[in-house]
Coordinates of C-alpha atoms in Angstrom, one line a residue:
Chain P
X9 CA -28.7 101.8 159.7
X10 CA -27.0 98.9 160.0
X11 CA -25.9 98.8 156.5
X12 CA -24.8 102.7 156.4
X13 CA -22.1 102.1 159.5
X14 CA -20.8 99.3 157.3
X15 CA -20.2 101.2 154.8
X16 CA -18.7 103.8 156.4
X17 CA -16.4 101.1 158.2
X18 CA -15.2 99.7 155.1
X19 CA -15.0 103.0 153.4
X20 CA -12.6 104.4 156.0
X21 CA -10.4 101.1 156.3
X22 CA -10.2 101.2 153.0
X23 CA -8.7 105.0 152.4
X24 CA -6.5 104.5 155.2
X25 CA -4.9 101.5 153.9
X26 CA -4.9 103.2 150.7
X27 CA -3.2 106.4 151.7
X28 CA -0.5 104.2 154.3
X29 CA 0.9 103.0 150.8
X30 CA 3.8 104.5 149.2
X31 CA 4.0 105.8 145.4
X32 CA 5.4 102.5 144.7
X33 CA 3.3 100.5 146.3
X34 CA 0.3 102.4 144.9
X35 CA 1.4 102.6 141.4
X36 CA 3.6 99.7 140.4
X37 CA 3.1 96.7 143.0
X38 CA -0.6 97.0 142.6
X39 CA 0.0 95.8 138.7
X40 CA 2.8 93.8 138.9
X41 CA 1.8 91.5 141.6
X42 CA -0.5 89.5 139.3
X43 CA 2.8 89.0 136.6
X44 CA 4.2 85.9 136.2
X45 CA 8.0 88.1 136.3
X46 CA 8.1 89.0 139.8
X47 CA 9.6 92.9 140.2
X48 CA 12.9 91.4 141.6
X49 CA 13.7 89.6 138.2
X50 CA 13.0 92.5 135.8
X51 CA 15.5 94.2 138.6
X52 CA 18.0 91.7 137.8
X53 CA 17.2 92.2 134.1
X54 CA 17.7 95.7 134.6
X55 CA 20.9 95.6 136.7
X56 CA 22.5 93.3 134.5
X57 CA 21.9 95.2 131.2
X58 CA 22.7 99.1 133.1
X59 CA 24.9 98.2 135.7
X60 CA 24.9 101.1 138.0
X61 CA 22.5 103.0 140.0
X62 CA 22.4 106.2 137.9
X63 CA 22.2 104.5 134.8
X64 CA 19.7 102.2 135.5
X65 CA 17.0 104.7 137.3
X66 CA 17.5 107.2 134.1
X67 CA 16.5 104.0 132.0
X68 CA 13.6 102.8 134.1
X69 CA 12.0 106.8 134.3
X70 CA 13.2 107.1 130.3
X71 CA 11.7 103.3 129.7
X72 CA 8.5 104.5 132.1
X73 CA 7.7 107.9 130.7
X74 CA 8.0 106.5 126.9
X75 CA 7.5 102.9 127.0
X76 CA 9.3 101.5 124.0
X77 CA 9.3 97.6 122.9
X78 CA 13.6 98.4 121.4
X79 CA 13.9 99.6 125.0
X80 CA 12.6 97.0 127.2
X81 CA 14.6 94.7 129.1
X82 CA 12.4 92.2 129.0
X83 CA 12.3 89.3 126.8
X84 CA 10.6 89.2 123.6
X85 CA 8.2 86.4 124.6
X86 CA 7.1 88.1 127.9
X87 CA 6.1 90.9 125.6
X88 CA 4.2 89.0 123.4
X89 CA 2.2 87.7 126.1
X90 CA 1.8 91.1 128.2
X91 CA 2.4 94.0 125.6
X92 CA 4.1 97.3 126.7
X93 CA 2.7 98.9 129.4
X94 CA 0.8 102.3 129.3
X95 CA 3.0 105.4 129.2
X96 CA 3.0 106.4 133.3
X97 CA 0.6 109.1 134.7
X98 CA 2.7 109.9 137.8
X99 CA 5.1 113.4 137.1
X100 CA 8.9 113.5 137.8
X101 CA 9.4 113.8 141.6
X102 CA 6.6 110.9 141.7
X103 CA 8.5 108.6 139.2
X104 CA 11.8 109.4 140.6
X105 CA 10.5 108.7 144.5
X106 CA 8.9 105.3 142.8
X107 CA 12.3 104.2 141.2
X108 CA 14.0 105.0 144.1
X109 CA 11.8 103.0 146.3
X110 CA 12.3 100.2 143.6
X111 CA 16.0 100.7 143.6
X112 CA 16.2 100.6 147.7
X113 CA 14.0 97.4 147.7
X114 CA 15.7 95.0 145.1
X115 CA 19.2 96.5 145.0
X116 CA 22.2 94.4 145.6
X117 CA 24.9 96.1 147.6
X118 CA 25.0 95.4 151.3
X119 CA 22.7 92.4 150.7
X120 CA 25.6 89.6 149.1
X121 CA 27.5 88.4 152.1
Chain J
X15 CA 94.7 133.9 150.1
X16 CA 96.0 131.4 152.3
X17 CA 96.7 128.0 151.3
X18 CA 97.8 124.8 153.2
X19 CA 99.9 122.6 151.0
X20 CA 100.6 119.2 152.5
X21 CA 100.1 116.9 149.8
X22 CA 102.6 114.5 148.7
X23 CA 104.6 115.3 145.4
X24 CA 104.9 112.2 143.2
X25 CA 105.6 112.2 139.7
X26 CA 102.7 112.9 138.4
X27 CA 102.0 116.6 137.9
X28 CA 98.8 118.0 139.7
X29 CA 97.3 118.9 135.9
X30 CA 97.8 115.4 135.3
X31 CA 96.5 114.1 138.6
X32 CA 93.2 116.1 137.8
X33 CA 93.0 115.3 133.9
X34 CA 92.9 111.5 135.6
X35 CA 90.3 112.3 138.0
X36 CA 88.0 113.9 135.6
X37 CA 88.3 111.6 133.5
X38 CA 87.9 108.5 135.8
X39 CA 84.7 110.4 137.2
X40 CA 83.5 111.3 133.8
X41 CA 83.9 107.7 133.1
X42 CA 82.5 106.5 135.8
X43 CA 79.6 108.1 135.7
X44 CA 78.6 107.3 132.0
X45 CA 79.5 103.2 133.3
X46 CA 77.1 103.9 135.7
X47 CA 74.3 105.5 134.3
X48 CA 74.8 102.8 131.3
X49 CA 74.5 100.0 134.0
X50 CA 71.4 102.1 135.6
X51 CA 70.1 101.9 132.0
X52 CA 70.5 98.5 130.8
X53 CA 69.0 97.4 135.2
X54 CA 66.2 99.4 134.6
X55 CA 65.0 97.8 130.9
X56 CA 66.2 93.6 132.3
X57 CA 63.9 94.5 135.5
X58 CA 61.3 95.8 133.0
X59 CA 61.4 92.8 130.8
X60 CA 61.3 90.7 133.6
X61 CA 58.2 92.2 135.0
X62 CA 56.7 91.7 132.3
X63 CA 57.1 88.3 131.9
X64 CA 56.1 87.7 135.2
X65 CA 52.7 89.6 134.7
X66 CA 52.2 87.5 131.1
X67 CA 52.8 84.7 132.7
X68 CA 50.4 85.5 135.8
X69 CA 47.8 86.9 133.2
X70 CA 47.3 83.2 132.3
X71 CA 46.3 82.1 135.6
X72 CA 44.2 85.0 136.4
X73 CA 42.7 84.9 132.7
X74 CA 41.2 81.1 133.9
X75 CA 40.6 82.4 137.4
X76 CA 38.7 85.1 136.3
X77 CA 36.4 83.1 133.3
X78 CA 35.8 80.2 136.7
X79 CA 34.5 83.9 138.6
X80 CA 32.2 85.3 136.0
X81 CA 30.3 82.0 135.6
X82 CA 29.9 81.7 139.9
X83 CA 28.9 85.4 139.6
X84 CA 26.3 84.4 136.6
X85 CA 24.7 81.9 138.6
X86 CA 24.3 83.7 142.1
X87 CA 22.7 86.2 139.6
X88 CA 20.6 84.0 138.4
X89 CA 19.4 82.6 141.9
X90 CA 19.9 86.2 144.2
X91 CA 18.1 86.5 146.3
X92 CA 17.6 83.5 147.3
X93 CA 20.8 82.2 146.8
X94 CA 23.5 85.3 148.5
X95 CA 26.6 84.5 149.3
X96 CA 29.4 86.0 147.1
X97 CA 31.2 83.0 145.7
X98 CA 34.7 82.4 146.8
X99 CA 38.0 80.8 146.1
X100 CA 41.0 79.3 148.1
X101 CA 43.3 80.0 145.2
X102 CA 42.3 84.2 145.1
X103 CA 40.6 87.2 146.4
X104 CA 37.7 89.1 144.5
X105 CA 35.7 91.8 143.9
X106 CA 33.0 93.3 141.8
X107 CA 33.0 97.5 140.7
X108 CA 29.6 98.6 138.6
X109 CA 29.6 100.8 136.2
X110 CA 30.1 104.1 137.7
X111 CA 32.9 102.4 139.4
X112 CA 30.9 102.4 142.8
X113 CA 32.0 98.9 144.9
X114 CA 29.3 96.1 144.9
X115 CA 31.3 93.8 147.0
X116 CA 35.0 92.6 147.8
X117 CA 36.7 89.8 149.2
X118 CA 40.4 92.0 149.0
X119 CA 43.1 91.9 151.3
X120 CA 44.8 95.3 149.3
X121 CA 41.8 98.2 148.1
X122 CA 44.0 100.4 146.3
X123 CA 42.5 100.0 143.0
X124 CA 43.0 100.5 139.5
X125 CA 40.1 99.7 137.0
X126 CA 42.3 101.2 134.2
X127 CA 44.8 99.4 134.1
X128 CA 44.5 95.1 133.0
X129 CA 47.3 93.9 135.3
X130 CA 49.5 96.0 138.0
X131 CA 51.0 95.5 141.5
X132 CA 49.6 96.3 144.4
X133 CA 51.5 96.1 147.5
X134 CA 52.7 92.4 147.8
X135 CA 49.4 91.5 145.5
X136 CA 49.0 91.4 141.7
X137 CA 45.3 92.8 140.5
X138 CA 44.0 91.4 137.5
X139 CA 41.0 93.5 136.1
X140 CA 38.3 91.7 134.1
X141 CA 35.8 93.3 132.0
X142 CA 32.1 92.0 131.7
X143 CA 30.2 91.5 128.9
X144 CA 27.3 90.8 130.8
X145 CA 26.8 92.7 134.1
X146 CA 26.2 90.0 136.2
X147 CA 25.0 91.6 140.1
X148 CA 25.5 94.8 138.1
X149 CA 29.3 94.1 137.8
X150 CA 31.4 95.5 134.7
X151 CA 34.5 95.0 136.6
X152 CA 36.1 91.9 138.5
X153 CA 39.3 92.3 139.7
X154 CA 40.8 88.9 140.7
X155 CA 43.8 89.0 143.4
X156 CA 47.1 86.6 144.2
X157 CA 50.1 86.8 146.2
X158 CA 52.7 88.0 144.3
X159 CA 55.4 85.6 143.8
X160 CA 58.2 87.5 144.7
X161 CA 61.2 84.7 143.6
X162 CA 61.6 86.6 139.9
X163 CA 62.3 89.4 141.8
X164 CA 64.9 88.1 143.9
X165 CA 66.6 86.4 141.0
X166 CA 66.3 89.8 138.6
X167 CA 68.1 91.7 141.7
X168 CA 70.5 88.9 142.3
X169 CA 71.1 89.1 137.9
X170 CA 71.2 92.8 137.9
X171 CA 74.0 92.6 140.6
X172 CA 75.9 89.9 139.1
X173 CA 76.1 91.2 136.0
X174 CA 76.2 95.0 137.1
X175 CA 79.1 93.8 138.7
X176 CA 80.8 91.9 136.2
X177 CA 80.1 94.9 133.3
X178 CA 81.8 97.2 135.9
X179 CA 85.1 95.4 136.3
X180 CA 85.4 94.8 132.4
X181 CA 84.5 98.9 132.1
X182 CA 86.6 99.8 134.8
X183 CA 89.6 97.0 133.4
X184 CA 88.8 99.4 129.8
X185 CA 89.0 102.7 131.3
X186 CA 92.4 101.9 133.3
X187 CA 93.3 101.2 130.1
X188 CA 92.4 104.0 128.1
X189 CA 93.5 106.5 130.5
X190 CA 96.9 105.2 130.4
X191 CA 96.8 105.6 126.9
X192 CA 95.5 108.8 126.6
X193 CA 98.1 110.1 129.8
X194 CA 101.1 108.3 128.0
X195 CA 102.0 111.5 125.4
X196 CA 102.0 113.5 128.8
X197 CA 104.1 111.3 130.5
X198 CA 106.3 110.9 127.7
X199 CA 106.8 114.4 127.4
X200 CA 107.5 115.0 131.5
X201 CA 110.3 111.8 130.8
X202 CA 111.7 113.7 128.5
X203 CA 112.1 117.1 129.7
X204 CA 113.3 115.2 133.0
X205 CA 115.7 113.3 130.8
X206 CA 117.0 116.6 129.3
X207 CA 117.7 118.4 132.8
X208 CA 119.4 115.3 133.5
X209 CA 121.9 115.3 130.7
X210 CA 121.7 119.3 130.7
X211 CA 123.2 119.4 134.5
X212 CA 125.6 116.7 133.9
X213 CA 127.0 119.1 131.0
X214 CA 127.5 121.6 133.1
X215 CA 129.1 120.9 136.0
X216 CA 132.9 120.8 134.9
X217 CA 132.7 124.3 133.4
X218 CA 130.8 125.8 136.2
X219 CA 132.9 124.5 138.3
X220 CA 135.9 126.3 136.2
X221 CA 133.9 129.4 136.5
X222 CA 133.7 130.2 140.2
X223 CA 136.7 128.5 141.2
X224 CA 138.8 131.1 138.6
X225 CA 136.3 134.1 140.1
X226 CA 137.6 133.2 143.7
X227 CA 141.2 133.2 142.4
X228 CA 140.9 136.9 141.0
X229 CA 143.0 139.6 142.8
X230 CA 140.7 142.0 142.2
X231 CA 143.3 144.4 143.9
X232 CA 145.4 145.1 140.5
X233 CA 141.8 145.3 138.6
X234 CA 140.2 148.8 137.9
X235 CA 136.6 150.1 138.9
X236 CA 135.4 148.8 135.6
X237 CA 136.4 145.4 135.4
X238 CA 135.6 144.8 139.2
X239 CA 132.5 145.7 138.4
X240 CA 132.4 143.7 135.5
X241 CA 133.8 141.1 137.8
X242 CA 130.8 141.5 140.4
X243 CA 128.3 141.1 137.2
X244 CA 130.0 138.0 136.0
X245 CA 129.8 136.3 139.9
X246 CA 126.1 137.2 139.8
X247 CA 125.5 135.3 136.5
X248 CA 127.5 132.2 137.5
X249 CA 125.8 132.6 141.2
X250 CA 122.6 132.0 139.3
X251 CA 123.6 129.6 137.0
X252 CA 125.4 127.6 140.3
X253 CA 121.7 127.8 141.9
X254 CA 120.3 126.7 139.2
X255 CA 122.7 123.8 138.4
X256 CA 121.9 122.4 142.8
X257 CA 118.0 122.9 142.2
X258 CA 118.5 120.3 139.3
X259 CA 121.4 118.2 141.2
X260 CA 119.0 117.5 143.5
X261 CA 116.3 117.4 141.5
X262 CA 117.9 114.3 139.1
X263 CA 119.8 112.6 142.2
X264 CA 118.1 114.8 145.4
X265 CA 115.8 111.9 145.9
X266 CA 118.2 109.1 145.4
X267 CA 120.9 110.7 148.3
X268 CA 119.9 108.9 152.0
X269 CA 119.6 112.1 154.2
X270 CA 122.2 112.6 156.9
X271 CA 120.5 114.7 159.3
X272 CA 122.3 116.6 161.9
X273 CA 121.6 119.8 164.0
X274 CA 121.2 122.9 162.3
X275 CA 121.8 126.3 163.3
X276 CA 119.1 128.0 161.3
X277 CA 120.1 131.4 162.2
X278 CA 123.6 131.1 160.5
X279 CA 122.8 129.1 158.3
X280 CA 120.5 132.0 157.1
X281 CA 122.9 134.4 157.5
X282 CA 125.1 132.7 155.2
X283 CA 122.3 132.2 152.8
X284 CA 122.2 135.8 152.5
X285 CA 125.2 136.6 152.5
X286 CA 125.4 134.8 149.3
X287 CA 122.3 136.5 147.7
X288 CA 124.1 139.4 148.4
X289 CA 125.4 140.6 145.1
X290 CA 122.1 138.9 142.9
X291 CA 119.7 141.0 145.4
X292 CA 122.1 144.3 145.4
X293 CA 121.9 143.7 141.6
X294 CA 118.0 144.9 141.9
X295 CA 118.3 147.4 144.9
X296 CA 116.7 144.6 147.2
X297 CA 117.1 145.2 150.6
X298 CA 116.7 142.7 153.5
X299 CA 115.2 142.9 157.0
X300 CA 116.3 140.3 159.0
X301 CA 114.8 139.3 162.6
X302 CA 116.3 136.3 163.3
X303 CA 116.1 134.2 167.0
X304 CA 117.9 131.5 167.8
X305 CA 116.8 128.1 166.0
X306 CA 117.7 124.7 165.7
X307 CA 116.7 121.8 163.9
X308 CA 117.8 118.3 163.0
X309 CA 117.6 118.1 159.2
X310 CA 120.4 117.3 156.3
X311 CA 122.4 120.6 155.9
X312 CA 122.1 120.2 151.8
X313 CA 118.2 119.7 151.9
X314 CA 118.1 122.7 154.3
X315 CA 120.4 124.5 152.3
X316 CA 118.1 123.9 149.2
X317 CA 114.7 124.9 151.1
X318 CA 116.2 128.3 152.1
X319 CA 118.6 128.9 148.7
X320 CA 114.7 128.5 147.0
X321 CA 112.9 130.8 148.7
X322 CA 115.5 133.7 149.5
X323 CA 116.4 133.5 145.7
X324 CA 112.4 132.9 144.4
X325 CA 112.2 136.3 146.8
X326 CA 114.8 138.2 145.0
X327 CA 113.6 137.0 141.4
X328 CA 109.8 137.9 142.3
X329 CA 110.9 140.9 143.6
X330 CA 110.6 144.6 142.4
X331 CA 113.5 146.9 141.8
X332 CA 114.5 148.5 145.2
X333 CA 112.1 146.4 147.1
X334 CA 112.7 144.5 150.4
X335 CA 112.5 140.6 151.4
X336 CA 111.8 140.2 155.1
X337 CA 112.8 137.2 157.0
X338 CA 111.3 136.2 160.3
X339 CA 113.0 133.0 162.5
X340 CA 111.0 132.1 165.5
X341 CA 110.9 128.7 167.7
X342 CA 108.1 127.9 165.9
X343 CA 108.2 129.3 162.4
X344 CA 110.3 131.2 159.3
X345 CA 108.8 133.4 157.6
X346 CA 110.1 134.8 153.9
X347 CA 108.2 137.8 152.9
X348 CA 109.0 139.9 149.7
X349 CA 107.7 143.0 148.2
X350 CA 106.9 141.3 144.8
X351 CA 104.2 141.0 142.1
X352 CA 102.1 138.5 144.0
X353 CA 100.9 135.7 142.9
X354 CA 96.9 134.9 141.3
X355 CA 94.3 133.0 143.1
X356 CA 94.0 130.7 140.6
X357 CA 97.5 129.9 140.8
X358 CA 98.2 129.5 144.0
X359 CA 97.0 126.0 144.0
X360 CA 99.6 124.8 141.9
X361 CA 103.2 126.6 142.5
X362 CA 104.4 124.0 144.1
X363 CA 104.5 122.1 140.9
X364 CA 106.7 121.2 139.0
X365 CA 107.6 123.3 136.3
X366 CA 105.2 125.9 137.7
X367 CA 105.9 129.7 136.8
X368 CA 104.9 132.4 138.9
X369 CA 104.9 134.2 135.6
X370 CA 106.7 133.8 131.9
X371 CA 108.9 137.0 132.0
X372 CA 111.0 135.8 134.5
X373 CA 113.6 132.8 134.2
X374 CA 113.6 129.6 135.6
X375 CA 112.7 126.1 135.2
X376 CA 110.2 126.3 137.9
X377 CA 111.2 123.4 139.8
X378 CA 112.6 125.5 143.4
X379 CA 109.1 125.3 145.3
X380 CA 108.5 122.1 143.8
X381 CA 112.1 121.2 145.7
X382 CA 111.1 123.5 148.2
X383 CA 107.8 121.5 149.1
X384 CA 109.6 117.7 148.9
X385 CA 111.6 118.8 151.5
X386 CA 109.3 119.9 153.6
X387 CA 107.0 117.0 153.2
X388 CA 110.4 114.4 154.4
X389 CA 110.7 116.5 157.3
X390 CA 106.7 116.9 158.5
X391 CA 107.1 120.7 157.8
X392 CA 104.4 122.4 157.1
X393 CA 104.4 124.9 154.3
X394 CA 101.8 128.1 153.8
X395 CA 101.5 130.6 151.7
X396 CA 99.6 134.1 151.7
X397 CA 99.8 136.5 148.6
X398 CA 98.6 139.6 147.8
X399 CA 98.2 140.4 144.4
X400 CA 101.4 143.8 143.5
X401 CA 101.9 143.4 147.2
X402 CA 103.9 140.5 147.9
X403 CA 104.0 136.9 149.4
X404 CA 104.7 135.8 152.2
X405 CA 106.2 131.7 152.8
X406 CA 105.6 130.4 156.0
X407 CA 107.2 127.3 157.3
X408 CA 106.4 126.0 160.3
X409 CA 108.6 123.3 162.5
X410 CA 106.9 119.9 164.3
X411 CA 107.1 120.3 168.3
X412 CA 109.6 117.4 168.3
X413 CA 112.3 119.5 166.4
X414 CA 112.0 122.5 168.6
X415 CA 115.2 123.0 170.9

């Protein structure tokens, strides 16, 4: 009996930390936290090849939806080591809500004083 | 049509006088807009050495920028302060042209342009090759030293000035030489009246004193008549020969003023038109008040001779000439052809014709109007096209007794 509450316990902590995550956090942090690269430098790889917002979220959901080794930003040796990633599973509004949340959280402007 | 004419006469004609003016403006304006011309390109050049020699400066200021803005890349977030300098102002544009962040005292920006003005500021725009903080555009801002410009203004005057002088010193020069067939030719016909009048004084004379002498009592109808025709002609010619008397020496007699009566004076004026106007059937109407006036008796003589006999010769055939004498006024109206608009301005002139079919030098207004000018008269005139016209003088207060 003891055991069975237990489970339950866990079981519910667990899906309510689970669903209290964002898109991002559920799909790209999970990953990348064990990367050497933290997100905030492949950002700063990103903004400095792409520049602007626009541009560089239509890379990153072009780069994400069709993961291409000409296309990455990142250096050759970091690919050797890690590969390309898988092509993503989440559809538009998801990847677009996920690059936005990316975008918000690393982004420069308003945080240089 | 009524027209004010109190202008002094000189010796240059009014055709001349306006030739001069339009070509003095005419010139004038061409100097100028040459000047304009040759400002506008010095201040050009000189911007533009002042930009290629500021391009320099912000060129180095700019490559000093990029590498600060390479390493806060390199280091944000940790490291997040935008990088600054005492010498200039900054800031950073991506590539949608959206503003990442700016150290500028002026904002009015313009990322297509290398190097411009901006207020008191000069903005240099550089482009990145690598987009550092997600910067493709630095723009790098300094005071503008304004010292050229004071020196290109102070040049630009200076020599604007200088140019002018010579131009003008040129065109003085050019319109005398262009002007000096016209005067030439006004010398000449001046010189001819004056020999011509000479000439004819001692026969004239002859003329009217043998005229007097007739008895016309022992002479028939005929030859009176005759007589009568031949006193009109020499009348004329007499006229003639004191318009150009005083015309050659008028100016060079000192005036020997003395009070006037106009009224008889008048009447005797008329009295002596009297055969030249019954010649054409003119009539006259005469209202005349008492008048006096403190003027030399030949000038006022001349004035009145002018416009009784420019009456008559204007005149049609059985047609009247009024004259009006007030305190205030005289006024010589006749019946005539009138006299254009486009005309009117310049009958006073010399050698100005009413109209080629009649004879005449056309110097008795131009006499007329000198007169009236020594004495602070005032002289206008109202025509009506095959109406008439109508001379109105009118006396200053302090003559009126």
């Amino acid at each position: 009996m003891k055991n069975i509450i237990k489970t339950i316990t866990i079981t519910v902590i667990f899906s309510i930390s689970l669903f209290s995550q964002n898109v991002f956090e559920r799909n790209c942090l999970v990953c990348h936290e064990h990367f050497p690269a933290s997100l905030q430098r492949m950002f700063m790889s990103y903004l400095k090849v792409y520049s602007g917002e626009i541009t560089m979220k239509a890379a990153l959901k072009g780069y994400l939806k069709k993961p291409d080794k000409k296309l990455s930003v990142m250096s050759d040796l970091f690919i050797d080591r890690f590969g390309i990633k898988d092509k993503t599973d989440l559809n538009d509004e998801e990847l677009e809500e996920a690059i936005d949340i990316y975008w918000n959280l690393y982004n420069v402007r308003n945080k240089l004083r | 049509m009524l027209v004010s004419k109190n202008r002094d006469i000189s010796l240059l004609l009014n055709s001349e006088k306006q030739s001069l003016r339009r070509f003095l403006t005419l010139y004038i304006f061409l100097v100028l807009a040459l000047i304009s011309l040759l400002s506008i390109s010095y201040y050009k050049s000189q911007e533009k050495l002042m930009f290629s020699n500021q391009r320099t400066i912000l060129s180095g200021y700019a490559t000093e920028q990029v590498k600060r803005l390479k390493i806060l890349h390199h280091y944000f977030p940790t490291k997040d302060e935008y990088p600054r300098d005492s010498r200039f102002k900054s800031a950073i544009y991506d590539i949608e042209r959206v503003l990442i962040f700016s150290t500028l005292d002026n904002n009015h920006i313009n990322l297509d342009k290398v190097i411009y003005r901006a207020g008191n500021k000069i903005h240099f725009i550089k482009y990145l090759d690598d987009y550092y903080l997600g910067a493709m555009y630095l723009i790098i801002e300094i005071d503008e030293d304004r010292s050229w410009y004071k020196d290109t203004i102070l040049h630009i005057l200076a020599l604007g000035t200088i140019i002018l002088i010579i131009l003008a010193i040129f065109g003085l020069f050019f319109v005398r030489l262009f002007l000096k067939p016209m005067k030439n030719s006004i010398e000449l016909l001046d010189n001819f009246i004056k020999d011509t009048t000479h000439e004819l004084n001692t026969p004239l004379s002859a003329i009217l004193a043998n005229i007097e002498m007739m008895d016309q009592s022992v002479m028939s109808e005929k030859n009176i008549k005759k007589l009568a025709r031949i006193n009109i002609a020499a009348k004329t010619v007499s006229h003639l020969y004191q318009d150009l008397t005083y015309l050659v020496l008028g100016h060079q007699r000192i005036s020997k003023d003395e009070w006037i009566d106009l009224k008889e004076l008048i009447l005797d004026r008329v009295d002596y038109f009297y055969i030249l106007s019954n010649s054409k059937k003119i009539s006259f109407e005469l209202d005349l008040k008492e008048k006096k006036i403190l003027i030399d008796p030949i000038k006022i003589a001349r004035m009145i001779d002018n416009l009784i006999s420019n009456a008559i010769k204007y005149n049609k055939r059985k047609g009247t000439i009024k004259i009006v004498l007030r305190e205030e006024y005289l006024l010589i109206s006749d019946t005539g052809i009138g006299i254009t608009s486009d005309k009117i301005n310049s009958v006073f002139d010399r050698y100005s014709r009413f109209t080629s079919s009649v004879g005449g030098f056309g110097i008795g207004l131009n006499i007329v109007k000198s007169i009236v000018d020594e004495y602070n008269l005032k002289i206008t005139l109202n025509s009506i096209l095959g109406e008439g016209t109508t001379f109105k003088i009118e006396f200053p207060k302090e003559s009126l007794k």
